[in-house]
PDB file of C-alpha atoms and ligand atoms in Angstrom:
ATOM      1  CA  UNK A   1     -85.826  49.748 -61.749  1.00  0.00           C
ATOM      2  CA  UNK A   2     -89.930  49.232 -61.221  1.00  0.00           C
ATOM      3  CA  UNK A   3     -91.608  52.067 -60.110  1.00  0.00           C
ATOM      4  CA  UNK A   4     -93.672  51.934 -56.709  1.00  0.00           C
ATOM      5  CA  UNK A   5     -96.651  51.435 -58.878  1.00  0.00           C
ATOM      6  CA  UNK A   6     -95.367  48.428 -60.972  1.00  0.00           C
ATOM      7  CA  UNK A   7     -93.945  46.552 -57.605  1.00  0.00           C
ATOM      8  CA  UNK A   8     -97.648  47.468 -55.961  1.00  0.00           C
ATOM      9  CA  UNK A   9     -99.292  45.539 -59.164  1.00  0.00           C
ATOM     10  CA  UNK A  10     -97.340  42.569 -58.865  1.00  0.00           C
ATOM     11  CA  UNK A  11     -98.445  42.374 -55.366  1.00  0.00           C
ATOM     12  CA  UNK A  12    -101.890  42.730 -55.599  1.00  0.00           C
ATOM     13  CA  UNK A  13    -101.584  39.820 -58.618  1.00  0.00           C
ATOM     14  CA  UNK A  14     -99.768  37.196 -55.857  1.00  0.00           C
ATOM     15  CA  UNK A  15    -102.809  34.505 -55.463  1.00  0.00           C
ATOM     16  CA  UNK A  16    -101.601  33.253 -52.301  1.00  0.00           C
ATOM     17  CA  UNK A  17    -104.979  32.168 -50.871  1.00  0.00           C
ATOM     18  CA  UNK A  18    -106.329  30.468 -53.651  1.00  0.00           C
ATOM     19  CA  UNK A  19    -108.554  27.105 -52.531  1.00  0.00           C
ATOM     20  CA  UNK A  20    -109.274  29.528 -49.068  1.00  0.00           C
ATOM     21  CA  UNK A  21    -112.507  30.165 -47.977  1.00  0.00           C
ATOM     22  CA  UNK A  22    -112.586  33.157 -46.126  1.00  0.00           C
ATOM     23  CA  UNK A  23    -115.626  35.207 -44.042  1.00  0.00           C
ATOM     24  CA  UNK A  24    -115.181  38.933 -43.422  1.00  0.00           C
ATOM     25  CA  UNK A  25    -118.151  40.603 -40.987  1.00  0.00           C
ATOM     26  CA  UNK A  26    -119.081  43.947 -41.306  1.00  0.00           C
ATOM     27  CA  UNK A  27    -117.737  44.117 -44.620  1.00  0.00           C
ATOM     28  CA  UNK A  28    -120.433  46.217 -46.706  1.00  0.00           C
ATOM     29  CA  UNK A  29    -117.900  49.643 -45.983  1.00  0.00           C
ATOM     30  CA  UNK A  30    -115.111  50.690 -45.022  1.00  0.00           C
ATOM     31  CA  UNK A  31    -112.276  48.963 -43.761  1.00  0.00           C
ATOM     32  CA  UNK A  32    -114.409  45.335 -43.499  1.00  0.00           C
ATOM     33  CA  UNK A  33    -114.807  45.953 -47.420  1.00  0.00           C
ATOM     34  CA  UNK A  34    -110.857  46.752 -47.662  1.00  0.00           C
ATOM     35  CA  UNK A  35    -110.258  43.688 -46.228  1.00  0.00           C
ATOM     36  CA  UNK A  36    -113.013  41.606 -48.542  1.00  0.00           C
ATOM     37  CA  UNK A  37    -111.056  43.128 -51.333  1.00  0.00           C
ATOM     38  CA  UNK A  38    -107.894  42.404 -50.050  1.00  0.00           C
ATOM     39  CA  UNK A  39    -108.743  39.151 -49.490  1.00  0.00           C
ATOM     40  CA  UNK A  40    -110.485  37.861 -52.668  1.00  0.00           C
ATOM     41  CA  UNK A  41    -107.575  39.752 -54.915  1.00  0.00           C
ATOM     42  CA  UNK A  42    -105.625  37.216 -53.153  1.00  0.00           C
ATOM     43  CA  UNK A  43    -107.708  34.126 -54.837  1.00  0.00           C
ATOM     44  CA  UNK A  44    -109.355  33.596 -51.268  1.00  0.00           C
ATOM     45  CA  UNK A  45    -113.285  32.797 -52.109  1.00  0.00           C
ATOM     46  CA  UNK A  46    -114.723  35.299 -49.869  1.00  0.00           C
ATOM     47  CA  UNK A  47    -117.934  35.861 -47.929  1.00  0.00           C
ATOM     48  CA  UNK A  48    -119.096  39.121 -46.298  1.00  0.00           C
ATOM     49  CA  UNK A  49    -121.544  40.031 -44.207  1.00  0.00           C
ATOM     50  CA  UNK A  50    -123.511  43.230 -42.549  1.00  0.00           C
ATOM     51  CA  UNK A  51    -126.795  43.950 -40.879  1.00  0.00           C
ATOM     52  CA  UNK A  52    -129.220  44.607 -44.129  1.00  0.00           C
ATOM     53  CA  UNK A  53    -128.971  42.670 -47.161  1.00  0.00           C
ATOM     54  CA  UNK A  54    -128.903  46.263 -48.944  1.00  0.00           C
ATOM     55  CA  UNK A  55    -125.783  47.131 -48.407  1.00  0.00           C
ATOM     56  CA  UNK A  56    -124.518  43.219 -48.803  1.00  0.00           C
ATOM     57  CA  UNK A  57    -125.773  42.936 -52.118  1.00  0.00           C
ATOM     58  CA  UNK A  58    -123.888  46.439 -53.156  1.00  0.00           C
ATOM     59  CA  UNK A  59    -121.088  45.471 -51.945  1.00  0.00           C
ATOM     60  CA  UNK A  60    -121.040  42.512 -53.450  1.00  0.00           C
ATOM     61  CA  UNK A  61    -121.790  44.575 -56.768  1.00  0.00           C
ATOM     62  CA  UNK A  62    -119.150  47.003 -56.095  1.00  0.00           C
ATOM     63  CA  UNK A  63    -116.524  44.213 -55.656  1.00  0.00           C
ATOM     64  CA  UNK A  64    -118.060  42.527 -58.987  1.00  0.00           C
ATOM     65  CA  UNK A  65    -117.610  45.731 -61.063  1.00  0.00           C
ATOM     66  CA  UNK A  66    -114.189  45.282 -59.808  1.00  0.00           C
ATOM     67  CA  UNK A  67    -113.847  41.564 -61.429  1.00  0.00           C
ATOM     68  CA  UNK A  68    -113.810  39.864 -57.781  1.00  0.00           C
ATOM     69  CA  UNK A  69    -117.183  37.431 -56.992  1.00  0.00           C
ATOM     70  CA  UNK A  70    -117.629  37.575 -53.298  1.00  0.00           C
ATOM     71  CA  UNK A  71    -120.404  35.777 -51.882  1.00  0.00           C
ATOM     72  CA  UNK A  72    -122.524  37.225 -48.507  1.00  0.00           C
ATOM     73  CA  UNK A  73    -125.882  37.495 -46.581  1.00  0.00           C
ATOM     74  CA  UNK A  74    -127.156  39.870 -44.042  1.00  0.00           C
ATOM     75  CA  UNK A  75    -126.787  38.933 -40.641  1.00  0.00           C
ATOM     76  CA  UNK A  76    -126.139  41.039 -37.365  1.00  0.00           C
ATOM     77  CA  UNK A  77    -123.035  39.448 -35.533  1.00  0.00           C
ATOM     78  CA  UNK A  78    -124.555  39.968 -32.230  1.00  0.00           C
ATOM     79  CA  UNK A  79    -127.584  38.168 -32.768  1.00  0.00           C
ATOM     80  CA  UNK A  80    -126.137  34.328 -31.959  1.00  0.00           C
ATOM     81  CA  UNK A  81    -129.311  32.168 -34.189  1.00  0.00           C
ATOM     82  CA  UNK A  82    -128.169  35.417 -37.595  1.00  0.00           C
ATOM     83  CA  UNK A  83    -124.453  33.912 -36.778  1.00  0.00           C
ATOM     84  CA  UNK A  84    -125.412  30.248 -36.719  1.00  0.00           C
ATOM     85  CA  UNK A  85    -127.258  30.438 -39.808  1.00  0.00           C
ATOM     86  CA  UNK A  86    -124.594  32.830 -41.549  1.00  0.00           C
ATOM     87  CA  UNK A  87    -122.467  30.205 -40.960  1.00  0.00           C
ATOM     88  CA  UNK A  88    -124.302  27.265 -42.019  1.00  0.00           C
ATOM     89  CA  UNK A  89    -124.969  28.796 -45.119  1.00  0.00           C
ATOM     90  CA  UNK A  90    -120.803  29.378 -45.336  1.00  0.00           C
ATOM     91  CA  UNK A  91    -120.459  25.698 -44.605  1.00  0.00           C
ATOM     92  CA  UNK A  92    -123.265  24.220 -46.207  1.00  0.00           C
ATOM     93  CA  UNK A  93    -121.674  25.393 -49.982  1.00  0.00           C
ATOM     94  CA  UNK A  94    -117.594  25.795 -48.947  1.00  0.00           C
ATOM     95  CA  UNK A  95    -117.501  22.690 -46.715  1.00  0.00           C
ATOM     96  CA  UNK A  96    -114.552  24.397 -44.977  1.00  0.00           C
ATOM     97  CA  UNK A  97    -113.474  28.173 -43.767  1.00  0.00           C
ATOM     98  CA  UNK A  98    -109.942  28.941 -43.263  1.00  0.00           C
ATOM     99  CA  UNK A  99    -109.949  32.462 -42.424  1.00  0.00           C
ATOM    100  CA  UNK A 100    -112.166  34.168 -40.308  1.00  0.00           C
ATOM    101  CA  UNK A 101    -111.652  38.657 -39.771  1.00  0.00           C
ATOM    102  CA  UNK A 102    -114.372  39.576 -36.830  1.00  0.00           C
ATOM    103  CA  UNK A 103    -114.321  43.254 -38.215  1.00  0.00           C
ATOM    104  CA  UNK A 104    -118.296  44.197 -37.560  1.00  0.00           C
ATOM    105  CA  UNK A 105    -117.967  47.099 -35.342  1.00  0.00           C
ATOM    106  CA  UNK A 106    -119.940  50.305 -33.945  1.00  0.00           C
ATOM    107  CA  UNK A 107    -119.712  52.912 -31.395  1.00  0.00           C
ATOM    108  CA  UNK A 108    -121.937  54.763 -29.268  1.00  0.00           C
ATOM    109  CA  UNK A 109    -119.952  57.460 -27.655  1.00  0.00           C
ATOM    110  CA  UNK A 110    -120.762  58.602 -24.692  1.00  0.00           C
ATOM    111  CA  UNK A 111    -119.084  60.196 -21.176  1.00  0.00           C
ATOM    112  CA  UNK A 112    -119.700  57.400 -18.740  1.00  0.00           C
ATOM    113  CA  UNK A 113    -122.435  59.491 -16.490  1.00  0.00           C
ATOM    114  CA  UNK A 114    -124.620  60.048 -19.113  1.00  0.00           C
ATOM    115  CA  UNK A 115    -124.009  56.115 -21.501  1.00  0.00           C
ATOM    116  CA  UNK A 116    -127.058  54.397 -20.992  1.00  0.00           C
ATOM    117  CA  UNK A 117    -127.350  50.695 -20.145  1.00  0.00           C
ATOM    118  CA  UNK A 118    -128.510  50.036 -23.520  1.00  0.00           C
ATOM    119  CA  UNK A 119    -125.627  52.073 -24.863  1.00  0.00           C
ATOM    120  CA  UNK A 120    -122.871  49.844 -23.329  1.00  0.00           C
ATOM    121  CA  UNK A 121    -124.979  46.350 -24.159  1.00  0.00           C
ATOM    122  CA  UNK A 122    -125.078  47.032 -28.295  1.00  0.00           C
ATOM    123  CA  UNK A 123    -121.376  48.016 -28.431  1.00  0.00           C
ATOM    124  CA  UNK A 124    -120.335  45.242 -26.687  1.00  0.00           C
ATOM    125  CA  UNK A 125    -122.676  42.899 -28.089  1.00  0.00           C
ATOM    126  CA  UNK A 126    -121.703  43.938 -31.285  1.00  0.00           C
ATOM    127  CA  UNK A 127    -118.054  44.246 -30.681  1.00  0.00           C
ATOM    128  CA  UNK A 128    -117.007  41.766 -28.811  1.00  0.00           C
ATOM    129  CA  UNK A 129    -119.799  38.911 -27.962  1.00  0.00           C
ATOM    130  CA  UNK A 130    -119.892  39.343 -32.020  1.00  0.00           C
ATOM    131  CA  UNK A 131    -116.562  37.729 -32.625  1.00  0.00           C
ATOM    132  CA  UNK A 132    -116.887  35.604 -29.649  1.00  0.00           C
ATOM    133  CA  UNK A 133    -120.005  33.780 -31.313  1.00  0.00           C
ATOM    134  CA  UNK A 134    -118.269  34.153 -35.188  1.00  0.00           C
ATOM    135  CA  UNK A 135    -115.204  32.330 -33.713  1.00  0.00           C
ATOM    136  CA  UNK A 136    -116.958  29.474 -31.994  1.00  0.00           C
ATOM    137  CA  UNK A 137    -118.792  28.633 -34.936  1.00  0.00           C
ATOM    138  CA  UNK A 138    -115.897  28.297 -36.932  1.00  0.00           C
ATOM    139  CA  UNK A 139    -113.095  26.669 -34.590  1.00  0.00           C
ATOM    140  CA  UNK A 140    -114.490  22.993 -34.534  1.00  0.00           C
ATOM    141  CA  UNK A 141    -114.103  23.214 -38.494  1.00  0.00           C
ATOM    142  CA  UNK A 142    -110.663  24.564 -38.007  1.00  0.00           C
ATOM    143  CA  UNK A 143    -109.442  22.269 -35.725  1.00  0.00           C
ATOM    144  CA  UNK A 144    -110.422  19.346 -37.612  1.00  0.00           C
ATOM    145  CA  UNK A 145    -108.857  20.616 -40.628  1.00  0.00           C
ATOM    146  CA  UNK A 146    -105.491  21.752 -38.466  1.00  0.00           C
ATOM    147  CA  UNK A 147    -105.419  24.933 -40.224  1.00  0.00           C
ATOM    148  CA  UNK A 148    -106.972  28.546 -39.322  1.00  0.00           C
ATOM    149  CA  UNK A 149    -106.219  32.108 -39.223  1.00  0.00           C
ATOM    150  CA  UNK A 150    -108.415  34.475 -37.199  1.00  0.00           C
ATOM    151  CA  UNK A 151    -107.918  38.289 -37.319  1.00  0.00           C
ATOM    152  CA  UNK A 152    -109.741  40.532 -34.982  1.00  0.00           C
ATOM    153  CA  UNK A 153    -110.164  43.769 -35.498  1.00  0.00           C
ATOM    154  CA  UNK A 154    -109.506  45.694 -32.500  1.00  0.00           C
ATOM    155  CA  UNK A 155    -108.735  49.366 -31.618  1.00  0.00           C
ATOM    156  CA  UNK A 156    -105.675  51.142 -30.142  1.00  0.00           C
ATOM    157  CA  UNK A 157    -108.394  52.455 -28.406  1.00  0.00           C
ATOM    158  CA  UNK A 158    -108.615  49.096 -26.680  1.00  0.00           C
ATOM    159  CA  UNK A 159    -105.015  49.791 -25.650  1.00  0.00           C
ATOM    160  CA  UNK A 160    -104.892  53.101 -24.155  1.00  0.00           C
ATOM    161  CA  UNK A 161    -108.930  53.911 -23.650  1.00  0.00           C
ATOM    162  CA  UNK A 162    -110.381  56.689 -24.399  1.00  0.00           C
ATOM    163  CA  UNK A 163    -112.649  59.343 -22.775  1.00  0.00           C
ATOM    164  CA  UNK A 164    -116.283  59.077 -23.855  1.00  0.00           C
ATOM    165  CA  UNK A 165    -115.664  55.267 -25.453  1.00  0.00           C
ATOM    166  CA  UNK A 166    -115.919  53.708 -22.192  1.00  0.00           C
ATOM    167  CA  UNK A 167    -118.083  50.942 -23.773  1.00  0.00           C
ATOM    168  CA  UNK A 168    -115.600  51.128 -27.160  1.00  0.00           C
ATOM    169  CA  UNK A 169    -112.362  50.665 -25.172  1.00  0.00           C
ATOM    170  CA  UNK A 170    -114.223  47.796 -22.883  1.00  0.00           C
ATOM    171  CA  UNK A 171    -115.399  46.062 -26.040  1.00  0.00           C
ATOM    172  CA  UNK A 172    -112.161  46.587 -27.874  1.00  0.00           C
ATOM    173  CA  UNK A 173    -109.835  46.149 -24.763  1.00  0.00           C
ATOM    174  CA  UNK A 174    -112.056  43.103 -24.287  1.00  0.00           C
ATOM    175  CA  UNK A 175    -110.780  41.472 -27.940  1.00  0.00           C
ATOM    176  CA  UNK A 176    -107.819  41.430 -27.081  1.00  0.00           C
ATOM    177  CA  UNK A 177    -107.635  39.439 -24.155  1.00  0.00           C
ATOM    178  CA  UNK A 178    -110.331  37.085 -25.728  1.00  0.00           C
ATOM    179  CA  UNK A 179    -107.786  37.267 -28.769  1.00  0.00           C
ATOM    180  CA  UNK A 180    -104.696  36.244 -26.505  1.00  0.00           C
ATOM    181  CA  UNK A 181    -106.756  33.290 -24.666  1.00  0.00           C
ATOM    182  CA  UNK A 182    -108.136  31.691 -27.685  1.00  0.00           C
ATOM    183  CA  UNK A 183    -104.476  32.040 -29.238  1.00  0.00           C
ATOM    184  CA  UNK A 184    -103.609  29.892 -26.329  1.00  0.00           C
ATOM    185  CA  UNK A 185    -106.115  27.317 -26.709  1.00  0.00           C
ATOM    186  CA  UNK A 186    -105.557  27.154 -30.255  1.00  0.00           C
ATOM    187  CA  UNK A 187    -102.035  27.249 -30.978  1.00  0.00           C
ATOM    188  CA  UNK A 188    -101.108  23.520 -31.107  1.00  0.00           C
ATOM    189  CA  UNK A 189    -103.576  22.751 -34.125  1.00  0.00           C
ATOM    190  CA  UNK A 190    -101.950  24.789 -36.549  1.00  0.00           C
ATOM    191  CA  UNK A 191    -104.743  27.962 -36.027  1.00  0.00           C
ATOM    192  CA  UNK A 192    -103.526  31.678 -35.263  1.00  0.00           C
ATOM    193  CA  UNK A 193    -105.291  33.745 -33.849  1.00  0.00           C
ATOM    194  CA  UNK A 194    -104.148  37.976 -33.952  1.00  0.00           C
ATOM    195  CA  UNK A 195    -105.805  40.785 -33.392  1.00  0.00           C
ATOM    196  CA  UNK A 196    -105.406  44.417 -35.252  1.00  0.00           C
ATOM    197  CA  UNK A 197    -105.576  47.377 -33.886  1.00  0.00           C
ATOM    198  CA  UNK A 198    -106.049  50.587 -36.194  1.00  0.00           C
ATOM    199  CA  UNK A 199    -105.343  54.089 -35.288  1.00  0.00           C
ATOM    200  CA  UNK A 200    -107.303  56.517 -37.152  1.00  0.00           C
ATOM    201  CA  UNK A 201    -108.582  55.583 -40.350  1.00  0.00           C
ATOM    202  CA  UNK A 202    -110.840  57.486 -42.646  1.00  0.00           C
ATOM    203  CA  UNK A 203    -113.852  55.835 -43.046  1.00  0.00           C
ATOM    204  CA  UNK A 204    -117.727  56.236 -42.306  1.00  0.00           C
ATOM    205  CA  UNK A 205    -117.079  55.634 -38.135  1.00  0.00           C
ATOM    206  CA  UNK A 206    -114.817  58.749 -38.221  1.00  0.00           C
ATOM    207  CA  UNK A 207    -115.817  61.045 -40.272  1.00  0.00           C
ATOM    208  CA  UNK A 208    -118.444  61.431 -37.403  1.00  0.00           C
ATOM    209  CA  UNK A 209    -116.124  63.201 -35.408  1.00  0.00           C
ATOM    210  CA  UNK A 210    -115.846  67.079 -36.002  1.00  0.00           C
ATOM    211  CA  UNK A 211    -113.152  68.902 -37.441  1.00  0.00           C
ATOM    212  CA  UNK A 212    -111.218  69.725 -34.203  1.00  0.00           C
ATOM    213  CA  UNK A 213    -111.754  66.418 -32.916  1.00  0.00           C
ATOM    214  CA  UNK A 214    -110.287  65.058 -35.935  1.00  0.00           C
ATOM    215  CA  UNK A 215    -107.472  67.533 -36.204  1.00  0.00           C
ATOM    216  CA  UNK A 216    -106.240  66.940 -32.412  1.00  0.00           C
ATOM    217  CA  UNK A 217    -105.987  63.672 -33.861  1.00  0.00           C
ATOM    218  CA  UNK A 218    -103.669  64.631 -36.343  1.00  0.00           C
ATOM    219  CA  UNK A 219    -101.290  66.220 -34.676  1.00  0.00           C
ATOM    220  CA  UNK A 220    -100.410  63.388 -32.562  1.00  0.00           C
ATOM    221  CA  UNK A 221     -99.729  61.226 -35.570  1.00  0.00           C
ATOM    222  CA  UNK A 222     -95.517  61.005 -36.148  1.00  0.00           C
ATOM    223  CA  UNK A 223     -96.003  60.014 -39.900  1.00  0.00           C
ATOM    224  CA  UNK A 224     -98.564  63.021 -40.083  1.00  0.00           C
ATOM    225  CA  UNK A 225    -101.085  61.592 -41.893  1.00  0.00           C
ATOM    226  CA  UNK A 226    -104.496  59.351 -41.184  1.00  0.00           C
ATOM    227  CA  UNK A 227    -105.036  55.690 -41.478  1.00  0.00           C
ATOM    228  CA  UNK A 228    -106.256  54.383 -44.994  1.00  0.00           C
ATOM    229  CA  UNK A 229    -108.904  51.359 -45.024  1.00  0.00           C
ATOM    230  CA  UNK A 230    -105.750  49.838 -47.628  1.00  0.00           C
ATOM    231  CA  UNK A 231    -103.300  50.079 -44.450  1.00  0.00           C
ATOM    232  CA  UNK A 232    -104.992  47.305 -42.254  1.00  0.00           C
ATOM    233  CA  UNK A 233    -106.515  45.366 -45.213  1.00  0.00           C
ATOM    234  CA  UNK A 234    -102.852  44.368 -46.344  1.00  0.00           C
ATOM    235  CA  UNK A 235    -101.576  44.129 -42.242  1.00  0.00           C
ATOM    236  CA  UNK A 236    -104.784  41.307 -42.416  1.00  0.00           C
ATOM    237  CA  UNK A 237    -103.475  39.794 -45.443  1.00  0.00           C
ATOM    238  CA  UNK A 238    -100.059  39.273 -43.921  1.00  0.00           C
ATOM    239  CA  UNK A 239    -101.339  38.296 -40.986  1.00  0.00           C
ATOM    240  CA  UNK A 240    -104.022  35.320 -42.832  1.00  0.00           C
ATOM    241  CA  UNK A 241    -101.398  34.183 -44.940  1.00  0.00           C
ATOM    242  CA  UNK A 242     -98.828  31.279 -44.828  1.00  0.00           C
ATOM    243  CA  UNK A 243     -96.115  33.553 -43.940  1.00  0.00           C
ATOM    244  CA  UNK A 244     -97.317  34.475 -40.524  1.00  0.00           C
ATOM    245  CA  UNK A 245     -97.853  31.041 -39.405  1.00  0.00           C
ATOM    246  CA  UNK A 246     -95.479  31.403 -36.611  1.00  0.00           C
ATOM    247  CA  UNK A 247     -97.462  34.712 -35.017  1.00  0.00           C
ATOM    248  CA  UNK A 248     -99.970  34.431 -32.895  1.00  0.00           C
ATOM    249  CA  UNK A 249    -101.372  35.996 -30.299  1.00  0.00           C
ATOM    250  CA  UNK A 250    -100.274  39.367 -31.116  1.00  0.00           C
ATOM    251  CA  UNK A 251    -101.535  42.687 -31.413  1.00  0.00           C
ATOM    252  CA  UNK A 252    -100.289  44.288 -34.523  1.00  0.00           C
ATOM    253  CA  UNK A 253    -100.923  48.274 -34.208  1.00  0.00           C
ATOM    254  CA  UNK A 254    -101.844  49.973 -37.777  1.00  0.00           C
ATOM    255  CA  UNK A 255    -101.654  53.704 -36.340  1.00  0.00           C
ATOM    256  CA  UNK A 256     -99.066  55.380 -37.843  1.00  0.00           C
ATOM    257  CA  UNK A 257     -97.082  55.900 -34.525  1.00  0.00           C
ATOM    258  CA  UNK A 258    -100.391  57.219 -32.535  1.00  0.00           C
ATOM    259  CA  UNK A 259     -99.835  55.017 -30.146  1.00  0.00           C
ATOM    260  CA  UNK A 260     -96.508  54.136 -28.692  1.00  0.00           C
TER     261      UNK A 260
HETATM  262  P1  LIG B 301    -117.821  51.424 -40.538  1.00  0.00           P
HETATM  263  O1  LIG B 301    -118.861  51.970 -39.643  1.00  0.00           O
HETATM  264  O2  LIG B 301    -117.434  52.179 -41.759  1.00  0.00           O
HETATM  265  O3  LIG B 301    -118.215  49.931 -40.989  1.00  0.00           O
HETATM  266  C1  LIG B 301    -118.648  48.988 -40.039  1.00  0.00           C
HETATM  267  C2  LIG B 301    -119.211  47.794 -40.750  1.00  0.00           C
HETATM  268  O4  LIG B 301    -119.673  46.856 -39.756  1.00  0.00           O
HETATM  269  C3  LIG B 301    -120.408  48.114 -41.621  1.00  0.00           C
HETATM  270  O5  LIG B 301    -120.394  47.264 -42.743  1.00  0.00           O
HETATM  271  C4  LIG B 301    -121.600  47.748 -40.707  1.00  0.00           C
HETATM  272  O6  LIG B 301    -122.767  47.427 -41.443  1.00  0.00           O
HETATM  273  C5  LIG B 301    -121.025  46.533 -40.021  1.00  0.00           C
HETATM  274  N1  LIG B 301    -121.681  46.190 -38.749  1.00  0.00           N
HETATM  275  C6  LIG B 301    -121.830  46.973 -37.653  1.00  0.00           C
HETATM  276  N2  LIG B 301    -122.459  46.290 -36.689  1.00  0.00           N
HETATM  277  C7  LIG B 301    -122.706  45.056 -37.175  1.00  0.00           C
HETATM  278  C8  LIG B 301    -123.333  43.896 -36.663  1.00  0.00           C
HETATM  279  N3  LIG B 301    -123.862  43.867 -35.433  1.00  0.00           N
HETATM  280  N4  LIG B 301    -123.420  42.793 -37.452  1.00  0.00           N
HETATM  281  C9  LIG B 301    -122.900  42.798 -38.698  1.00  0.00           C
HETATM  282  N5  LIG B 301    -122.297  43.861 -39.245  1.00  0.00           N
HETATM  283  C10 LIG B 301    -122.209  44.982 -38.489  1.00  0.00           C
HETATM  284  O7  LIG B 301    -116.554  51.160 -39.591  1.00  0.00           O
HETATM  285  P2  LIG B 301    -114.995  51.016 -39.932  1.00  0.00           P
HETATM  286  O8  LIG B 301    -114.348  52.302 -39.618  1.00  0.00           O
HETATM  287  O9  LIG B 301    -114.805  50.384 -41.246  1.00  0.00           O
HETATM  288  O10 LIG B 301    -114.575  50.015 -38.749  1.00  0.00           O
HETATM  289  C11 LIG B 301    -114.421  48.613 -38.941  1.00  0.00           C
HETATM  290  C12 LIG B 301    -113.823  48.021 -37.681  1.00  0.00           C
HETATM  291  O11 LIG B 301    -112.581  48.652 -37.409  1.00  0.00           O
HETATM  292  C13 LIG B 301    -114.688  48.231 -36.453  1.00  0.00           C
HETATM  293  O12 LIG B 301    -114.609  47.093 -35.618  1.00  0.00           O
HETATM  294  C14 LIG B 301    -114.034  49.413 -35.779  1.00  0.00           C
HETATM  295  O13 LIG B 301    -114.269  49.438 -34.392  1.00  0.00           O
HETATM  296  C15 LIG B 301    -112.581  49.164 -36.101  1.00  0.00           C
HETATM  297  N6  LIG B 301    -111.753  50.368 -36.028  1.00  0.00           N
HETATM  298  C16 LIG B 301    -111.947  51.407 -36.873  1.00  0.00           C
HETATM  299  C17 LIG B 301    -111.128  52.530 -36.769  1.00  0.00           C
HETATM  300  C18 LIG B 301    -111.252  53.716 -37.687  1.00  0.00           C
HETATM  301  O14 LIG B 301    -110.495  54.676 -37.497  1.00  0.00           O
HETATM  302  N7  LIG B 301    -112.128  53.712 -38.655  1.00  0.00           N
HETATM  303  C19 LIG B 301    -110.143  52.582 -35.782  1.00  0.00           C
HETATM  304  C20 LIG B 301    -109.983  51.495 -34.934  1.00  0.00           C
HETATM  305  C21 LIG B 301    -110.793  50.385 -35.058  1.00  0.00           C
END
């Protein structure tokens, strides 16, 4: 019988995106750079971007040292003429993009009577006008090649809200109904379009919280145990691949039972 580790191996060897291009935002960290990983150990030929070409270029290193090229520039999502040109760029060498993960993310916590105006604009300029101006760019491309997966990455946050993430739970809440309606407009040319939504995952956005804050959290986790950036990076694989070409406008929740 293989061992958990030998059947895991095999996996990860399965090129089942070869001749993809795919573009992963927010990818120098965390779960973005899961999902990069994912992706390009899958034979996709991926691109990543972030806000400072710093932290593209190491994690394009990091993802070298690990034998996978990934290609990427620095551009902030929520800044519509950084898109465009991201994507030109994307086009301009790959011709086409298949798969497109709107992962670029922040949050600026904050009980409602004290967020600020400028508070609630960057988090949902970021969050969600980010993957609204990602998506647009791409679609024509997609529809003319009748083929496209699009993964957002929500937040079960976005489901059931959460105090002092007014502007979060907006932004994230937001993705999914601007997941659902572009699921409906693009369904009949062969494009899915499914959003994510993690529970909590360790990775640089959480390890702001404190201890307690992170413990409560615990405890209300039936498999007992946090998120891994490796749990949604292979729910996005799934969901880019061939095999899922019959979902589409779902929300798939990666939370270990959090939220139910
Ligand atoms: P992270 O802070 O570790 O990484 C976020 C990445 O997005 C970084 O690479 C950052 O540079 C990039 N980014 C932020 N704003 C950007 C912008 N305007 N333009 C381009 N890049 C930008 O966060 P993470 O925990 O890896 O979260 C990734 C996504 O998953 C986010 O959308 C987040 O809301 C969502 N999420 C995370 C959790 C969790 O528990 N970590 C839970 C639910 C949802």
């Amino acid at each position: 019988m293989k061992t958990a580790v030998e059947i895991e191996t095999e996996e990860q060897a399965v090129k089942d995106l070869e001749g993809q291009v795919a573009l992963v935002t927010g990818a120098s960290r965390g779960i973005g750079f899961a999902v990069a990983e994912r992706l390009a150990a899958a034979g996709a030929r991926v691109w990543i971007c972030s806000r400072s070409t710093e932290t593209v270029e190491r994690a394009k290193r990091e993802l070298s040292s690990k034998g996978l090229s990934v290609e990427g520039d620095a551009a902030d999502v929520s800044n519509a003429g950084q898109t465009r040109a991201l994507m030109d760029k994307v086009l301009d060498k790959e011709k086409n993009i298949h798969i497109v993960v709107n992962n670029a993310g922040i949050t600026r916590d904050q009980l409602l009577m004290k967020m600020s105006e400028e508070d609630w604009d960057t988090v949902l300029d970021a969050n969600l006008k980010g993957a609204f101006l990602c998506t647009k760019a791409v679609v024509r491309g997609m529809i003319k090649q009748r083929y496209g997966r699009i993964v957002n990455i929500s937040s079960v946050i976005g489901v059931t809200g959460g105090a002092g993430q007014a502007n979060y739970a907006a932004s994230k809440a937001g993705l999914i109904g601007f997941t659902k309606s572009v699921a409906k407009e693009l369904g009949s040319r062969g494009i899915t379009v499914n959003a994510v939504a993690p529970g909590f995952i360790t990775t640089d956005m959480t390890s702001a919280m404190s201890e307690e804050q992170q413990e409560a959290v615990l405890k209300q986790i039936p498999m007992g145990r946090y998120g891994e950036v490796r749990d949604i990076a292979e729910c996005v694989h799934f969901l880019v691949s061939k095999a899922a070409g019959y979902i589409t406008g779902q929300v798939v929740q990666v939370d270990g039972g959090l939220a139910m």
